CSV table of C-alpha atoms in Angstrom, one decimal:
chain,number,residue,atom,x,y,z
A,1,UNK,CA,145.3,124.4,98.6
A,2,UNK,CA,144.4,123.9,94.9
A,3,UNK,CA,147.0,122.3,93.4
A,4,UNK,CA,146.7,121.1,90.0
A,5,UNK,CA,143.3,121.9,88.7
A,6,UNK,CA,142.0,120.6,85.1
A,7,UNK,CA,139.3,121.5,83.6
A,8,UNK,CA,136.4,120.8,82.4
A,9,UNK,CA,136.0,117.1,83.8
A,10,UNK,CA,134.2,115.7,80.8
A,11,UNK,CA,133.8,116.8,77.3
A,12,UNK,CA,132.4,115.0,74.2
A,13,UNK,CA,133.6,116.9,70.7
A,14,UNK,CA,133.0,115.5,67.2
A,15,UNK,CA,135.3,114.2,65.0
A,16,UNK,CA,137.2,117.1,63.4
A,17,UNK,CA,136.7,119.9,66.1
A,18,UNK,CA,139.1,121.4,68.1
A,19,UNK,CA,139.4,121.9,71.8
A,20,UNK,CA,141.5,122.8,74.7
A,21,UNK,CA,142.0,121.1,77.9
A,22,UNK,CA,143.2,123.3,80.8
A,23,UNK,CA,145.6,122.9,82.9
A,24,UNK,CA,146.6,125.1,86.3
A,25,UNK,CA,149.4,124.6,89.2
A,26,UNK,CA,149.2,126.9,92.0
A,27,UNK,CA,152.5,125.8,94.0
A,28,UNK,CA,155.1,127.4,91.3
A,29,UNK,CA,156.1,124.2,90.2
A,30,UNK,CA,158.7,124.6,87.3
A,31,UNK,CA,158.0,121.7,85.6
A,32,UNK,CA,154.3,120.2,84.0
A,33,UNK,CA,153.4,117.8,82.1
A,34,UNK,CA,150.4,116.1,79.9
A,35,UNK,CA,149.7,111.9,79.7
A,36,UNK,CA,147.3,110.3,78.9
A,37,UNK,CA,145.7,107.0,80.2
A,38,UNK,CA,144.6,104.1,78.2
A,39,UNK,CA,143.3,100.7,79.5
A,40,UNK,CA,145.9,98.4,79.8
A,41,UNK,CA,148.7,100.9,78.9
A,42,UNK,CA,149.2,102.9,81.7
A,43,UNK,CA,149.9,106.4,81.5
A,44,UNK,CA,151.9,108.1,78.2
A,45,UNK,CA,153.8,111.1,78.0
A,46,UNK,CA,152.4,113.5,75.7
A,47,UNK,CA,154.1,116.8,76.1
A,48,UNK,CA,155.8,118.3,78.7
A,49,UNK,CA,157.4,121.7,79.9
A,50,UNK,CA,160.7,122.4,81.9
A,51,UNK,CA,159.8,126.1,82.4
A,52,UNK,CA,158.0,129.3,80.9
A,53,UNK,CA,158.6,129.4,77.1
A,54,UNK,CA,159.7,126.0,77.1
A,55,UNK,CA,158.2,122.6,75.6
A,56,UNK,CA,159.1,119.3,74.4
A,57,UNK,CA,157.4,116.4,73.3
A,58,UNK,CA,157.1,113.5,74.9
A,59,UNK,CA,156.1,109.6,74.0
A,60,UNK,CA,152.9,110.5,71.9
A,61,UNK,CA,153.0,114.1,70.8
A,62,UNK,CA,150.9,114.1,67.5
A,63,UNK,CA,147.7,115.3,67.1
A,64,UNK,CA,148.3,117.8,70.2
A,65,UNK,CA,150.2,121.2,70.8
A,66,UNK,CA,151.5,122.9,73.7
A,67,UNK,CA,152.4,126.2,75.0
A,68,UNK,CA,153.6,127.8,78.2
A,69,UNK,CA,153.5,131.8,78.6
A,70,UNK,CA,153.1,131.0,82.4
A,71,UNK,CA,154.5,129.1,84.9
A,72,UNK,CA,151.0,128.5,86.5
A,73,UNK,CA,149.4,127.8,83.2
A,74,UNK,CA,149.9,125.0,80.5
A,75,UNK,CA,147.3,124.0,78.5
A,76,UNK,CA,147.0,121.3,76.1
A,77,UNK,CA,145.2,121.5,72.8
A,78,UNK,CA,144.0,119.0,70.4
A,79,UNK,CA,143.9,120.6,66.8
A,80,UNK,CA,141.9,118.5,65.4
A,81,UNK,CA,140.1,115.7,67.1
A,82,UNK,CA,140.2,111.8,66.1
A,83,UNK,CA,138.6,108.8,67.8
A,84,UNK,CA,142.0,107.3,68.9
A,85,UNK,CA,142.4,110.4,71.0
A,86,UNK,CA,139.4,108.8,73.3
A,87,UNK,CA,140.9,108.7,76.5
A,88,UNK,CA,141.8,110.2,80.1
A,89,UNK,CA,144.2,113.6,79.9
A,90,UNK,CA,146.3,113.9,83.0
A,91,UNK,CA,148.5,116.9,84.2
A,92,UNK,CA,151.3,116.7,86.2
A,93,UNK,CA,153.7,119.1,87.9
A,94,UNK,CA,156.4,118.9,90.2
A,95,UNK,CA,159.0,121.5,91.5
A,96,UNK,CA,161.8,120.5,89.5
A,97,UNK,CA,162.6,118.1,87.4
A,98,UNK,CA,164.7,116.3,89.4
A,99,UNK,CA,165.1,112.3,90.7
A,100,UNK,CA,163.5,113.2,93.9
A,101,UNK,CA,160.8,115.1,92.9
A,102,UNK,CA,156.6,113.6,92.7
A,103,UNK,CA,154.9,114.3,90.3
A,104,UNK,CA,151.2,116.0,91.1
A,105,UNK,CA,148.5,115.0,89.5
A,106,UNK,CA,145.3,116.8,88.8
A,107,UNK,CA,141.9,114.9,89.2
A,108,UNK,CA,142.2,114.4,84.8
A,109,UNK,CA,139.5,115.1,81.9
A,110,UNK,CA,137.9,111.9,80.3
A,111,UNK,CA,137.1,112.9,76.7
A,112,UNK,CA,135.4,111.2,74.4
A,113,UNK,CA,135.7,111.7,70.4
A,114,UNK,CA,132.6,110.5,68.0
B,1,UNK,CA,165.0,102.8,75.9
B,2,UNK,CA,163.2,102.6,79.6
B,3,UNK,CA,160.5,100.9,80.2
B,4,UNK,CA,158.1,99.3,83.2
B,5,UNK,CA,156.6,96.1,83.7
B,6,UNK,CA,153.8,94.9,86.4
B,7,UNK,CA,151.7,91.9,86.9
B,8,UNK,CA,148.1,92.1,85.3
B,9,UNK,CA,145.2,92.7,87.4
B,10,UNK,CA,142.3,92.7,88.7
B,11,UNK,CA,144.1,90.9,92.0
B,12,UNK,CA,141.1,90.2,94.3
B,13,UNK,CA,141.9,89.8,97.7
B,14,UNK,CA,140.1,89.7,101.0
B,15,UNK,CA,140.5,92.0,103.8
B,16,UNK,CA,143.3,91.1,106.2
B,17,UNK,CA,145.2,89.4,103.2
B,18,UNK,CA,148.8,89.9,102.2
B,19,UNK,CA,149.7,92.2,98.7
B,20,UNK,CA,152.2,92.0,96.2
B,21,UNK,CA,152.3,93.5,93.2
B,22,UNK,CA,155.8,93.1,91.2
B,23,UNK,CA,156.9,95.3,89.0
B,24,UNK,CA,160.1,95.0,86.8
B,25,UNK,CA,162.0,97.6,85.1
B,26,UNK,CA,164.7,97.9,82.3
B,27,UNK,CA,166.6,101.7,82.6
B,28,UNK,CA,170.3,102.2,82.1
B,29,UNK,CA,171.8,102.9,85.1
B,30,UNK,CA,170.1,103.9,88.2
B,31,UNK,CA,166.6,105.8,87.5
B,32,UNK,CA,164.2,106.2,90.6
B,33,UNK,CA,161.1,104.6,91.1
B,34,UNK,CA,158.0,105.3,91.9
B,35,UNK,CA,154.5,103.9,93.2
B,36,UNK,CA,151.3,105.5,92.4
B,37,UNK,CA,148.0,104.7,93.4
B,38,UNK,CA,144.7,106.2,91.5
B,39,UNK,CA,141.4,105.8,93.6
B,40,UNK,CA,138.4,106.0,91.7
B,41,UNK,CA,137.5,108.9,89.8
B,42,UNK,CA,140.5,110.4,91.2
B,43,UNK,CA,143.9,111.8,89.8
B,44,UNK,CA,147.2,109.9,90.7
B,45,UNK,CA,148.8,110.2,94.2
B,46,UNK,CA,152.2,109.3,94.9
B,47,UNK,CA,152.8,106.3,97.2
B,48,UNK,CA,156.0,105.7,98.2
B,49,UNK,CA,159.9,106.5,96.1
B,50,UNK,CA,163.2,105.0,96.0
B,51,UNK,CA,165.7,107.0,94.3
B,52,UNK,CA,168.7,104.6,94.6
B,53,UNK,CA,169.8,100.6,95.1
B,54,UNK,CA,168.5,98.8,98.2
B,55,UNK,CA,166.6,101.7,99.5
B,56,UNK,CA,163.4,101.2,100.7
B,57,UNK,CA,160.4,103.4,100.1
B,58,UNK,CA,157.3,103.1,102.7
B,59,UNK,CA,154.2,104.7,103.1
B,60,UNK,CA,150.7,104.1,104.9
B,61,UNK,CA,151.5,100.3,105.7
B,62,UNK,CA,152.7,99.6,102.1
B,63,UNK,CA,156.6,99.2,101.2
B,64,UNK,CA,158.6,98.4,98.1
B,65,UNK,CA,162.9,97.9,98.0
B,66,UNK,CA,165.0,99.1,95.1
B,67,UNK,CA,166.6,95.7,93.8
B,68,UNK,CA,169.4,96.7,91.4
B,69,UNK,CA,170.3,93.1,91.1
B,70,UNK,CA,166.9,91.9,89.7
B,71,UNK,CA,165.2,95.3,88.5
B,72,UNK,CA,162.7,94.9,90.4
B,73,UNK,CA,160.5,97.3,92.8
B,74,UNK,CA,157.8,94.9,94.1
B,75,UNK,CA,154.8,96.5,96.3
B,76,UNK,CA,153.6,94.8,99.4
B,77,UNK,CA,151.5,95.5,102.2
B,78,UNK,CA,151.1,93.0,105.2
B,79,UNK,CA,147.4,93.4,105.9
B,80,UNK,CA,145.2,95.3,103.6
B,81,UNK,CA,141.6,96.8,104.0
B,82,UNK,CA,138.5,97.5,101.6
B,83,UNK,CA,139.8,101.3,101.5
B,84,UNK,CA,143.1,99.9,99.7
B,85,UNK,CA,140.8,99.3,96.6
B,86,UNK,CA,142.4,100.8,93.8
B,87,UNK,CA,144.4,101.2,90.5
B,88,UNK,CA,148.7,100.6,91.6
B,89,UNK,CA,151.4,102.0,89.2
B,90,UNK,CA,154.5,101.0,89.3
B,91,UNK,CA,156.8,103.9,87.3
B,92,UNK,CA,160.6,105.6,86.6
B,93,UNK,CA,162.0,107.9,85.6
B,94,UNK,CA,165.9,108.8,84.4
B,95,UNK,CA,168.9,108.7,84.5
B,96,UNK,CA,169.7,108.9,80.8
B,97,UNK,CA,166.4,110.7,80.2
B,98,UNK,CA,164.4,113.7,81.4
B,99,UNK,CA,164.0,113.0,85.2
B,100,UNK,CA,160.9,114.6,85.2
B,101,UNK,CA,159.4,112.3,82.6
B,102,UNK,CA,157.9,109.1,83.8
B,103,UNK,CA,157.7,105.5,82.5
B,104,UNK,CA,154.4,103.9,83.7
B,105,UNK,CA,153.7,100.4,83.8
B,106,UNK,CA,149.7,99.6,82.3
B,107,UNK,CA,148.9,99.4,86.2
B,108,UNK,CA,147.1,96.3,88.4
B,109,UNK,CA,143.5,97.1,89.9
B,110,UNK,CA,143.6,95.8,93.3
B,111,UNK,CA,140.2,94.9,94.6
B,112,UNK,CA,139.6,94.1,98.1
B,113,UNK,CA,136.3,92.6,99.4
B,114,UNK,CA,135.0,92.7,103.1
């Protein structure tokens, strides 16, 4: 009873590198998504994914990509990192994208740029 | 476009005590709304939904009614204990946009002492 499983849990890069943050649903939800938290502003939409083969941004899209080849699968990757993306990476999926549908959250990644 | 408001925390209360937390919205039309609570260290869990006018969403002694009139989807609980002690967000999502793309509010820390 996985369900959405990020990884790894804490990562520290340098300014400049890149990196990807996992993301993995195990309940064949159709629809996942990335925010990030900052204090005081809640969670923002970064990217999101109605489906295999399909993305769209969301809120705060730049300075990140996306890709989904699986429905399981969607991971987010930061091209190439800046200070400002300092913050707490969330995943989300849900079955559908639909008004009655939670989201589920995975446990997040706190990453920290220098 | 949508977006959430809720009251600023920390709110310190003491065990037994009553909780609100208001949250105020502005959406076109009728989105649903959501409460989510994040324990420490921990990814977000859903709380409670409404998904139209004057329902009322309820979950684990806390409850919250869609008010069309005022925009409003305050949370309340009657009596609340030291395990209650966490991060509330107040969120929506649709109708004019993706309804699997939530608005967040920037969330009220709820601290509650023996």
């Amino acid at each position: 009873n996985a369900g959405v499983t990020q990884t790894p849990k804490f990562q520290v890069l340098k300014t400049g590198q890149s990196m990807t943050l996992q993301c993995a649903q195990d309940m064949n939800h159709e629809y996942m998504s990335w925010y990030r938290q900052d204090p005081g502003m809640g969670l923002r939409l970064i990217h999101y994914s109605v489906g295999a083969g399909i993305t769209d941004q969301g809120e705060v899209p730049n300075g990140y990509n996306v890709s989904r080849s699986t429905t399981e699968d969607f991971p987010l990757r930061l091209l190439s990192a800046a200070p400002s993306q300092t913050s707490v990476y969330f995943c989300a999926s849900s079955k559908s994208g639909g008004p009655n549908q939670p989201q589920h959250f995975g446990d997040g990644t706190r990453l920290s740029i220098l | 476009g949508n977006s959430v408001t809720q009251m600023e925390g920390p709110v310190t209360l003491s065990e037994e005590a009553f909780l609100t937390i208001n949250c105020t919205y502005t959406a076109t039309g009728y989105p649903s709304l959501f409460w989510y609570v994040q324990y420490p260290g921990e990814g977000l869990q859903l709380l409670l939904k409404a998904t139209k006018a004057d329902d009322k969403g309820s979950n684990k002694g806390f409850e919250a009614t869609y008010r069309k009139e005022t925009t409003s989807f305050h949370l309340e609980k009657g009596s609340v204990q030291v395990s209650d002690s966490a991060v509330y967000f107040c969120a929506l999502s649709g109708p004019t946009d993706s309804w699997g793309k939530l608005q967040f509010g920037a969330g009220t820390q709820v601290v509650v002492t023996p």
